[in-house]
Amino acid sequence: MKQPLLQIALDHLDIPSALKTTRTLASEVDVLEVGTILCCAEGAHAVEIIRSLYPDHIVVADIKGADAGSVLAEMMFSRGADWMTLICCAPYETMEAAYRTASSYGGEIQIELYGEWTFAQARQWLNIGITQAIYHRGRDAQAAGKGWDEQDLEKITRLSDMGFKVSVTGGLSPEDLHQFKEIPVQSFIAGRTLYNAHNPAEAAEEFRKAIHRNWS
Amino acid sequence: MKQPLLQIALDHLDIPSALKTTRTLASEVDVLEVGTILCCAEGAHAVEIIRSLYPDHIVVADIKGADAGSVLAEMMFSRGADWMTLICCAPYETMEAAYRTASSYGGEIQIELYGEWTFAQARQWLNIGITQAIYHRGRDAQAAGKGWDEQDLEKITRLSDMGFKVSVTGGLSPEDLHQFKEIPVQSFIAGRTLYNAHNPAEAAEEFRKAIHRNWS
């Protein structure tokens, strides 16, 4: 099984803070995600800056788009994003439009699974051509104490069996990863767990070791 | 019945273009919306600039938030937004967090109705304290030729009867407004229809006349 990638979500409130993190951690991760918070704070500029500084990383624009798929995809992929997120309740027309634009750049669309969604909808996303999904424990759901459970793992497995490359996120720690070892996870996404750690580089190293240990 | 407000969605690709529009149209509208496209392009700065220039307008940050409700609300309300949008599939925890922060600023949260949602969910939004919803024909759905129909009007009426102040948007023209005349619509939201018009001020005037005609 292919080893999952390690993805850092840059959910900083401004670009300079994000760059302090990337200076320390970029070499430890495969994927640099310009998080929704950073996108909202600084705009598409943030994607362009991360792309310029890190030409060899996969760069994600985590905008969770719900409409205007073509305009938003053009904005993000033209600035160097490799992947861009849409929210799962976006209309199919938005997904189609974003997918077309992404494809014209050789980029990919990822569907963010928030709230209520169905496997029938997921089938539609595949029909459109979208092959990536992100399975979440939301930031606020985490704060409310919701953990990973059997239902999460079943849903992730089913999405993977359908043909999705599934990324997983939401308050993950290295100790959580073994729960996913039967699944070909695309990326494990961590944010504050990495850059708010006492020693961020060491925290990232722990994730990489856990990935290696479970998917070698 | 209270007259609906006229809201302009600033879906420009950069701040200077948006300001060309507001210079002409701000005096014709009640609500200035920093649209998702402009938020993604320029970040929270755009909200701050619009707030500074137009202290007497209602300013909306249309970020369609799906997570990190408190952080995003703090970001937008501290910069002067009066209203901020969340996407309907956001987790309830996100809605609660955003609502609390919004309330601490005297601001309001609006739920953007995209894709599939239920009235049972809407009841939960009311329970959280959220009283605004935005009913859409999505930009991409419009492009695919979907019109306003009886189902749309029934849903808007039902939301209104539940206690929501409902705003309506999606390729509206002044000729459409009479269809909503039995409903206490909060705002009619128009974007490109206004600022891409041959004569934008005249286009806004037509909307205001239609509002006055149907809700006098």
XYZ file of C-alpha atoms in Angstrom:
432
model
C 0.000 0.000 0.000
C 1.282 3.465 -0.893
C 2.402 5.484 2.116
C 0.039 8.308 3.058
C 1.404 11.814 2.637
C 1.807 14.203 5.525
C -0.022 17.488 5.010
C 0.234 20.599 7.122
C -2.784 22.885 7.314
C -1.607 26.472 7.616
C -4.475 28.002 9.534
C -2.644 31.131 10.577
C -4.132 34.575 10.816
C -1.556 36.160 8.525
C 1.095 35.229 5.974
C 4.167 36.067 8.093
C 3.016 33.688 10.859
C 2.400 30.962 8.291
C 5.885 31.468 6.879
C 7.481 31.081 10.293
C 5.839 27.665 10.354
C 6.781 26.652 6.820
C 10.402 27.711 7.374
C 10.586 25.112 10.149
C 8.241 22.462 8.842
C 8.105 22.515 5.036
C 10.996 20.070 4.787
C 9.121 17.662 7.079
C 5.877 17.474 5.080
C 4.720 16.569 1.578
C 1.720 18.866 1.257
C 1.343 22.534 2.223
C -2.265 23.519 2.714
C -3.231 27.166 2.710
C -6.029 26.696 5.235
C -9.442 28.317 5.141
C -8.514 30.684 7.961
C -5.412 31.885 6.113
C -7.342 32.164 2.813
C -10.026 34.258 4.528
C -7.433 36.399 6.256
C -5.098 37.051 3.350
C -6.785 35.942 0.154
C -5.337 34.163 -2.870
C -2.062 35.977 -2.375
C -1.256 33.430 0.342
C -1.429 30.588 -2.198
C 0.840 32.461 -4.579
C 3.436 33.125 -1.884
C 3.513 29.525 -0.677
C 3.792 28.322 -4.286
C 6.686 30.695 -4.978
C 8.615 29.629 -1.906
C 7.978 25.898 -2.226
C 7.956 24.895 -5.884
C 8.361 21.180 -5.140
C 5.559 20.730 -2.607
C 1.951 19.899 -3.314
C 0.049 23.101 -2.504
C -3.633 23.033 -1.485
C -6.039 25.971 -1.534
C -8.524 25.006 1.177
C -11.276 27.439 0.283
C -14.246 25.057 0.779
C -15.945 26.580 -2.270
C -19.730 26.351 -2.533
C -20.434 28.365 -5.682
C -18.678 30.103 -8.570
C -16.622 26.971 -9.141
C -14.922 28.136 -12.289
C -13.960 31.610 -11.003
C -12.582 30.270 -7.727
C -10.702 27.427 -9.425
C -9.188 29.831 -11.957
C -8.158 32.117 -9.071
C -6.443 29.353 -7.127
C -4.948 27.136 -9.841
C -3.583 30.095 -11.786
C -1.731 31.050 -8.596
C -0.161 27.648 -8.340
C -2.474 25.453 -6.284
C -2.292 21.740 -7.089
C -5.474 20.837 -5.233
C -8.483 22.949 -4.240
C -11.315 22.075 -1.865
C -15.075 22.347 -2.355
C -17.665 21.835 0.345
C -19.764 18.687 0.027
C -23.063 20.570 -0.190
C -21.923 22.629 -3.188
C -24.253 22.164 -6.170
C -23.089 19.624 -8.740
C -22.890 22.427 -11.299
C -20.291 24.128 -9.110
C -18.349 20.902 -8.800
C -18.423 20.356 -12.548
C -17.268 23.891 -13.260
C -14.448 23.707 -10.717
C -13.419 20.263 -11.976
C -13.175 21.462 -15.564
C -11.005 24.416 -14.621
C -8.858 22.336 -12.261
C -8.295 19.755 -14.985
C -7.192 22.416 -17.457
C -4.348 23.179 -15.014
C -3.638 19.525 -14.252
C -5.031 20.196 -10.768
C -7.460 18.239 -8.625
C -10.615 19.011 -6.651
C -11.123 17.648 -3.148
C -14.563 17.388 -1.577
C -14.662 18.374 2.098
C -17.061 16.165 4.000
C -18.817 18.337 6.559
C -22.208 17.902 8.157
C -24.648 15.554 6.462
C -23.778 13.961 3.116
C -24.649 10.670 1.473
C -22.887 7.985 -0.530
C -25.352 8.664 -3.336
C -23.932 12.180 -3.498
C -20.409 10.777 -3.385
C -21.278 8.631 -6.404
C -22.220 11.827 -8.264
C -18.893 13.421 -7.392
C -17.118 10.426 -8.914
C -19.326 10.680 -11.992
C -18.223 14.287 -12.384
C -14.621 13.069 -12.304
C -13.682 14.122 -8.779
C -11.569 11.492 -7.034
C -10.473 13.125 -3.803
C -12.383 13.541 -0.559
C -11.399 14.839 2.864
C -12.873 13.169 5.894
C -13.115 15.410 8.938
C -13.691 15.740 12.491
C -14.497 19.445 12.367
C -12.466 21.831 14.505
C -15.553 22.731 16.473
C -16.695 19.109 16.706
C -13.284 18.249 18.167
C -13.605 21.056 20.684
C -16.953 19.508 21.626
C -15.062 16.302 22.401
C -16.104 14.100 19.450
C -13.582 11.314 18.815
C -12.769 8.910 15.948
C -15.016 5.899 16.027
C -15.949 2.775 14.098
C -18.459 4.718 12.004
C -15.761 7.127 10.846
C -13.512 4.252 9.807
C -16.336 2.484 7.979
C -17.216 5.597 6.016
C -13.596 6.253 5.085
C -13.170 2.635 3.975
C -16.337 2.777 1.893
C -15.239 6.001 0.184
C -11.872 4.429 -0.527
C -13.535 1.298 -1.934
C -15.667 3.509 -4.199
C -12.476 4.899 -5.712
C -11.807 8.051 -3.696
C -8.364 9.003 -2.523
C -9.370 9.987 1.008
C -7.452 12.410 3.205
C -8.126 12.413 6.923
C -8.038 15.291 9.361
C -9.331 16.621 12.637
C -7.191 16.702 15.755
C -5.089 13.714 14.639
C -2.175 12.557 16.741
C 0.485 10.029 15.670
C -1.142 7.535 18.056
C -4.372 7.724 16.044
C -2.865 6.649 12.730
C -2.768 2.890 13.337
C -6.579 2.916 13.280
C -6.413 3.732 9.560
C -3.741 1.214 8.588
C -6.022 -0.962 6.459
C -7.002 2.043 4.347
C -4.913 3.617 1.548
C -5.175 7.131 3.025
C -4.019 9.868 0.652
C -2.854 12.405 3.263
C -2.995 12.845 6.982
C -3.622 16.494 7.646
C -2.469 18.163 10.835
C -2.284 21.825 11.687
C -2.050 23.190 15.178
C -0.928 19.773 16.463
C 2.256 20.383 14.482
C 2.945 24.079 14.648
C 1.759 24.620 18.201
C 3.840 21.687 19.452
C 6.645 22.402 21.889
C 9.008 21.144 19.189
C 7.239 21.324 15.815
C 9.925 19.508 13.799
C 9.913 16.680 16.316
C 6.101 16.529 16.211
C 6.212 16.206 12.413
C 8.899 13.538 12.706
C 6.606 11.583 15.046
C 3.875 11.677 12.405
C 6.274 10.507 9.705
C 7.463 7.658 11.871
C 3.875 6.628 12.607
C 3.083 6.653 8.887
C 6.178 4.604 8.119
C 5.422 2.173 10.924
C 1.852 1.513 9.820
C 2.237 1.611 6.029
C 5.679 0.097 5.389
C -44.880 44.573 5.571
C -41.382 46.014 5.935
C -39.712 46.835 2.626
C -36.947 44.428 1.643
C -33.445 45.866 1.555
C -31.359 46.010 -1.607
C -27.999 44.286 -1.240
C -25.145 44.358 -3.688
C -22.806 41.365 -3.810
C -19.315 42.569 -4.604
C -17.915 39.525 -6.379
C -14.961 41.288 -7.906
C -11.522 39.816 -8.356
C -9.773 42.640 -6.529
C -10.496 45.528 -4.183
C -9.963 48.383 -6.671
C -12.579 46.916 -9.040
C -15.020 46.540 -6.155
C -14.457 50.166 -5.160
C -15.224 51.363 -8.675
C -18.586 49.684 -8.212
C -19.258 50.994 -4.699
C -18.354 54.536 -5.733
C -21.219 54.401 -8.226
C -23.662 52.151 -6.409
C -23.216 52.428 -2.634
C -25.691 55.286 -2.423
C -28.286 53.164 -4.245
C -28.169 50.142 -1.921
C -28.674 49.336 1.772
C -26.283 46.433 2.148
C -22.737 46.019 0.842
C -21.710 42.383 0.622
C -18.059 41.469 0.342
C -18.722 38.419 -1.810
C -17.015 35.049 -1.535
C -14.988 35.709 -4.660
C -13.674 39.011 -3.295
C -12.999 37.441 0.139
C -11.036 34.615 -1.499
C -9.159 37.034 -3.703
C -8.259 39.677 -1.138
C -9.002 38.323 2.312
C -10.476 40.063 5.339
C -8.808 43.293 4.320
C -11.643 43.769 1.832
C -14.201 43.820 4.659
C -12.152 46.351 6.586
C -11.829 48.655 3.584
C -15.539 48.557 2.762
C -16.375 49.193 6.429
C -14.014 52.190 6.552
C -15.430 53.744 3.438
C -19.101 53.104 4.199
C -19.730 53.443 7.948
C -23.505 53.713 7.545
C -24.140 50.661 5.378
C -24.805 47.139 6.543
C -21.646 45.210 5.589
C -21.732 41.462 4.961
C -18.749 39.098 4.956
C -19.913 36.329 2.639
C -17.333 33.713 3.552
C -19.681 30.689 3.616
C -17.821 29.340 6.649
C -17.918 25.600 7.337
C -15.596 25.257 10.310
C -13.589 27.333 12.807
C -16.688 29.387 13.471
C -15.267 31.445 16.282
C -11.975 32.306 14.551
C -13.673 33.314 11.312
C -16.359 35.320 13.094
C -13.756 37.120 15.186
C -11.815 37.860 11.989
C -14.800 39.330 10.172
C -16.764 41.074 12.939
C -13.650 42.677 14.417
C -13.066 44.186 10.969
C -16.509 45.689 10.897
C -18.851 43.139 9.347
C -22.476 43.344 10.512
C -23.472 39.977 9.090
C -21.400 36.913 8.201
C -22.458 33.836 6.246
C -22.037 30.154 7.087
C -22.770 27.282 4.745
C -25.801 25.186 5.613
C -23.822 21.954 5.965
C -21.501 23.424 8.598
C -21.593 21.417 11.843
C -23.905 22.811 14.533
C -20.837 23.319 16.757
C -19.450 25.703 14.136
C -22.736 27.558 13.959
C -22.891 27.865 17.744
C -19.327 29.142 17.949
C -19.848 31.666 15.157
C -23.162 32.772 16.642
C -21.614 33.418 20.057
C -18.822 35.519 18.581
C -21.186 37.371 16.248
C -23.490 38.181 19.153
C -20.618 39.584 21.206
C -20.171 42.157 18.419
C -23.891 42.738 17.958
C -23.549 40.993 14.591
C -25.666 38.327 12.931
C -25.017 34.999 11.232
C -26.720 34.110 7.960
C -27.061 30.510 6.782
C -26.456 30.055 3.057
C -28.793 27.432 1.648
C -26.852 25.443 -0.919
C -27.362 21.895 -2.096
C -29.474 19.625 0.052
C -30.738 20.815 3.440
C -33.819 20.058 5.516
C -36.329 21.992 7.590
C -35.301 19.844 10.552
C -31.812 21.328 10.205
C -33.322 24.793 9.871
C -35.125 24.224 13.179
C -31.729 23.523 14.774
C -30.312 26.772 13.391
C -33.183 28.647 15.029
C -32.555 26.772 18.288
C -28.946 27.974 18.180
C -30.261 31.520 17.848
C -29.590 32.101 14.155
C -32.429 33.971 12.484
C -31.167 34.757 9.002
C -31.036 32.526 5.936
C -30.121 33.166 2.327
C -32.068 31.356 -0.346
C -30.130 30.812 -3.551
C -30.184 29.880 -7.038
C -26.452 29.140 -7.247
C -24.357 30.958 -9.828
C -23.575 27.699 -11.556
C -27.172 26.492 -11.276
C -28.269 29.710 -12.983
C -25.747 29.174 -15.732
C -27.292 25.730 -16.175
C -30.608 27.473 -16.782
C -32.468 26.726 -13.544
C -35.234 29.253 -12.869
C -37.334 30.338 -9.880
C -40.279 28.036 -9.407
C -43.182 27.286 -7.069
C -40.961 25.034 -4.936
C -38.517 27.877 -4.322
C -41.331 30.171 -3.222
C -42.831 27.532 -0.937
C -39.521 26.914 0.774
C -38.860 30.627 1.246
C -42.356 31.105 2.687
C -41.920 28.181 5.052
C -38.557 29.504 6.293
C -40.134 32.901 6.806
C -43.066 31.355 8.690
C -40.573 29.516 10.932
C -39.115 32.862 11.936
C -36.201 33.363 9.560
C -35.456 36.669 7.953
C -34.816 35.312 4.461
C -32.694 37.013 1.833
C -33.052 35.960 -1.767
C -30.442 35.828 -4.503
C -29.436 34.217 -7.748
C -29.710 36.041 -11.052
C -32.627 38.190 -9.854
C -34.069 40.845 -12.124
C -36.551 43.564 -11.073
C -39.228 41.664 -13.015
C -38.763 38.650 -10.703
C -39.513 40.489 -7.471
C -43.308 40.481 -7.699
C -43.195 36.694 -7.243
C -41.989 37.255 -3.675
C -44.469 39.979 -2.731
C -46.372 37.921 -0.155
C -43.117 37.206 1.730
C -41.330 39.606 4.132
C -37.977 39.240 2.321
C -35.025 40.660 4.285
C -32.817 41.592 1.305
C -32.753 41.069 -2.402
C -29.168 40.420 -3.374
C -27.882 41.262 -6.833
C -24.340 41.407 -8.070
C -23.342 41.284 -11.693
C -26.887 42.214 -12.727
C -26.153 45.599 -11.150
C -22.518 46.312 -11.774
C -22.314 44.770 -15.209
C -25.404 46.670 -16.373
C -25.019 49.198 -19.159
C -26.068 51.823 -16.609
C -25.495 50.409 -13.089
C -27.162 53.272 -11.193
C -30.240 52.960 -13.389
C -30.271 49.179 -12.870
C -30.216 49.696 -9.079
C -32.970 52.302 -9.388
C -35.096 49.734 -11.256
C -34.652 47.296 -8.378
C -35.581 49.927 -5.803
C -38.675 50.859 -7.793
C -39.686 47.198 -8.033
C -39.249 46.806 -4.258
C -41.275 49.942 -3.616
C -43.976 48.853 -6.080
C -44.428 45.410 -4.520
C -43.941 46.227 -0.823
C -45.453 49.670 -0.431
